[in-house]
Amino acid sequence: MANDYQSEAQLEDQFMKRLNALGYQTVKLPDEAAVLAHFREVLIQRNAKNLTNPQTHVLEPLTDKEFHRVLNELVGSRTIYEIGQLLRGSDVQPQGKISIVRDDNSEVYLNIFDGRDAENNQYEVAHQITIPSRYENRYDVTILINGLPLVQIELKRRGVEFTQAFNQIIRYRDESFRQLFRFVQLFVVSNGDDTRYFANGDGPLNANFMFYWTDQQNHWLNDIDAFTASFFDRRRLHSLIAEYTIFDNVHNQMLIMRPYQVYAAEAIIDQAQNHPHDNGYIWHTTGSGKTITAFKASQLIAHRTDATKVIFLIDRSDLDIQTAQNFNAYLPKSIGNESALERIDSTKSLVRQLRSWDSKLIVTTINKMDKAIKNPKYQTVLTPYHDQHVVFIEDEAHRSQFGEMRKRINQWFQNAQHFGFTGTPIFPENVGADGRTTETLYGQCLHKYLIQDAIRDHNVLGFSIQYLNTLRGKDEIEDGDERVAKINTREVLEADERLAGVVKHILLNHNQVTHNRQYNALFTVANTDMALKYYRMFHKLDPQRQLKVTTIFTWESNEEDSEDKQKENASHTKVSVQTSRHGLEGVITDYNLQYGTNFNTNRFKDYSTDVSKRMKEHNSQTPEDNIDILIVVDMFLTGFDSPKLSTLYVDKKLQWHNLLQAFSRTNRVEKKTKVFGNIVCYRNIKAETDAAVELFSQGSSQAFFVPTYQELAKQYDDAIKALHEVAPTPQDVDELYSLGTDEVKKFVLAFREVLRINNKIRAYDEYNPKEVPGMTVQNMESYRSKYAEAYRKLSQDQTEGPEGSILDDVDFEIELLATDVINVQYIFNLIKSINLDSQDNTNADRKKIQHLLENADNEELALKADLLADFLDKVVPTLSADANVGSELNKYLVDRQKKEVADFSKEVHLPGEFMDNQLEHFDFYGKADDRKLNQALTDAGVKFMEKLTLKTKITNFFKRELKRFARV
């Protein structure tokens, strides 16, 4: 019964009382005018000293004109990303502040947020703020800090899917978030039983990045009361906003840290402050964002402790160009606008930073630190560090390079403290030849977040693993059998017949395991010879190149098997050696023909960069630009993160941390259509897999593996039967509308479950859509159409979300029906990631985007195509290598819109400022201010009939401009 549930109003009342108990003062703010007036009052109170006349000692409050300047300075044309940076100030001065010119032409600074001292801020809570826009929006609960709305909470009654609160926030953002509400940094959604949080941003919100909040042991705090007690503690909320938000200035995104990242950073800070002579390490599973955590810990130790220097060591060889750009995004530039990664590539620059006292935080590579320590000419600079407290943060702490590095570091930095980060620690079971484990190197494990935690939290995906025997012969000898070791294993494993069988299996099943190539794959093999043999075999068996396959690997200058690779020419007068490098040259020649590039092995770094970029930017709508399968030996098996990579084909022995690292390339979260990482093994490494999972999950391996095909098939059969009980045929769905929304809801829930399981089961080899009991291929498509139609109809019928609507209770997960599309967001992301390192790279990226724009069939994109093409032609070629393309694009669009409005204002003989205000009014309310527009046209001497024509013209212009310059 409905009254069995706690109502939304009761939940809201309970939540408000919890916040009051935590020190938030309730303030009544019924509408936007009240929010503005309240902020103005708080701003004046908090800045009374600055607003007091030094001669008369009298407080001079902000006038209306001055407050208008304040709002323009705070918001104006700033993006949400830029507003977030303004709020927090800088790392050196974490104070949000602005300056305005007063009416008497004097300048005044106004503080809006204290990022250093949580107690020097004012915490308030309001509820049911009503904003009239196209539709009336009523915000459930708003937390204000210093009068600014910084956290928005949307609640649903218990029993309603909390994801509907997420969908409601999307609608509110689109319809009514303006002025001060663009300051919202965080969203929280809850139905009382399930609660999540996520960051605001300029682009579309992604439900996959709603995060759980937990305690330090990674236990969920899902219930709204438990969540509130921890998350909304004022010091905790302040720290999340002031300290644990990352600004990615490559993608122009605010990233809120997850709880385990926060707890790990705090554990390191506590160790550094209270136990400066003890080391420690963080064990966070691969794919959980260790580098962000490590860098944030470095920043905070530099600010909070007495360490002379905090040195963040990274392995530069792991950073492909896009990873390097992402990493660079978190780092401050130097005074000369030099990027952080440019600084760390120079030993001289490292030594200069060690000599300087301008900054405590240094980011450098293993190699550069090694050179500095060993070079006698730098000893004068380094000698003072013998006894000083230096903190080293070492990312990917399992690497052997750090072992050798530690010996030299310990000899020189004798009072150093070391913190390591690893996703796959070294234990006695997987220890190397040197015998050192992670514990012997670092001591205590300060925080753990294991793979089963990450899978449970949906921060990474589980794995579907298939083992396929390829060595079965007349004596039933299988790979993994001890008898295999007694034969010439390499000869058998590299036999053309076996390789052809593997390639045929891939060609037959690749579309199925990658959801019709929505995703791509790595294929890891034992050595460079096998990589080249497989590459040629793909070309032989797929002459039309339906699958785009290439390979990449490094080579040795003098390969051990060069003698075996010697070949005589036909006249026996010359002997040549066909090395791996020669083979790769042929591969790259094919690559250049396929993609219109101009690489060779002398430009291997550029080739690697292009391969990485194509793998990461995979889109099923642009198959000509994709790499479907990348054959590798060791490259790309660690440190390569791409949500578009879903499958790993394996034809080599893997074990322990190398196995888990390789598997983990496939399990990055993307959309709901990607439900697990696919591992297809052509070697029998089940024992090695089981041992690695057991070790790195500390015995809790259940979450690692997704259900077997047999288990899923049973679930699928049950779901189809449940669907048939509601609607035996697709045509029966139509009859449900006449029976009321409850019956339609039953269909939505039943078919959604079918879709969810179908999304998983179709990746298995055994699955054949033509052989599904009770569901023909045609019926499946018809049910899909009915499901999509139900969503469309109910969305259309709901304007303000009437009580009892299915859309209030159920998340349709319409994404399950979607595929990749070339839309505005996709193009904007491509533009933001343009490679400015060289003219060739820039031109190649521009050419690709221009081709997509010329063929745009998306209405929204077509409307912006000329703007984006103009930006690509006129602005991008002028940008320096360290420019932020996203920021430059935003500036260009703001300036271009101002010009278009100004030109149109002249055309209709109305003042530019008036037209700016009318456009803003139209954007918010969905219509022009009729009274003011009529008066302006009358003042301009426009006659009645002409006035009607002009009003229609102005309305159409506003509609077009708002679509054309919509924020992305």
PDB file of N, CA and C in Angstrom, residues 76 168 298 303 313 349 595 657 794 884:
ATOM      1  N   GLY A  76      28.413  35.812 -15.063  1.00  0.00           N
ATOM      2  CA  GLY A  76      28.625  36.342 -16.403  1.00  0.00           C
ATOM      3  C   GLY A  76      28.538  35.253 -17.450  1.00  0.00           C
ATOM      4  N   GLN A 168      15.724  13.936 -12.744  1.00  0.00           N
ATOM      5  CA  GLN A 168      15.086  15.210 -12.424  1.00  0.00           C
ATOM      6  C   GLN A 168      16.124  16.332 -12.399  1.00  0.00           C
ATOM      7  N   SER A 298      50.138  14.312  -2.648  1.00  0.00           N
ATOM      8  CA  SER A 298      51.366  15.106  -2.779  1.00  0.00           C
ATOM      9  C   SER A 298      51.092  16.583  -2.518  1.00  0.00           C
ATOM     10  N   HIS A 303      51.340  21.254   1.444  1.00  0.00           N
ATOM     11  CA  HIS A 303      50.695  22.391   2.105  1.00  0.00           C
ATOM     12  C   HIS A 303      50.630  22.234   3.617  1.00  0.00           C
ATOM     13  N   LEU A 313      57.098  10.856  -7.817  1.00  0.00           N
ATOM     14  CA  LEU A 313      57.834  10.113  -8.843  1.00  0.00           C
ATOM     15  C   LEU A 313      56.870   9.336  -9.739  1.00  0.00           C
ATOM     16  N   SER A 349      65.978  21.052 -15.132  1.00  0.00           N
ATOM     17  CA  SER A 349      64.804  21.679 -14.522  1.00  0.00           C
ATOM     18  C   SER A 349      64.522  21.082 -13.150  1.00  0.00           C
ATOM     19  N   TYR A 595      44.999   5.020 -43.056  1.00  0.00           N
ATOM     20  CA  TYR A 595      44.519   6.198 -42.317  1.00  0.00           C
ATOM     21  C   TYR A 595      45.036   7.533 -42.861  1.00  0.00           C
ATOM     22  N   HIS A 657      50.700 -10.397 -11.112  1.00  0.00           N
ATOM     23  CA  HIS A 657      50.328  -9.000 -11.359  1.00  0.00           C
ATOM     24  C   HIS A 657      50.275  -8.683 -12.849  1.00  0.00           C
ATOM     25  N   LEU A 794       5.272   8.612 -22.505  1.00  0.00           N
ATOM     26  CA  LEU A 794       5.175   9.034 -21.116  1.00  0.00           C
ATOM     27  C   LEU A 794       6.013  10.276 -20.843  1.00  0.00           C
ATOM     28  N   ASN A 884      44.923  25.579 -24.162  1.00  0.00           N
ATOM     29  CA  ASN A 884      43.802  24.731 -23.775  1.00  0.00           C
ATOM     30  C   ASN A 884      42.714  24.909 -24.830  1.00  0.00           C
TER      31      ASN A 884
END
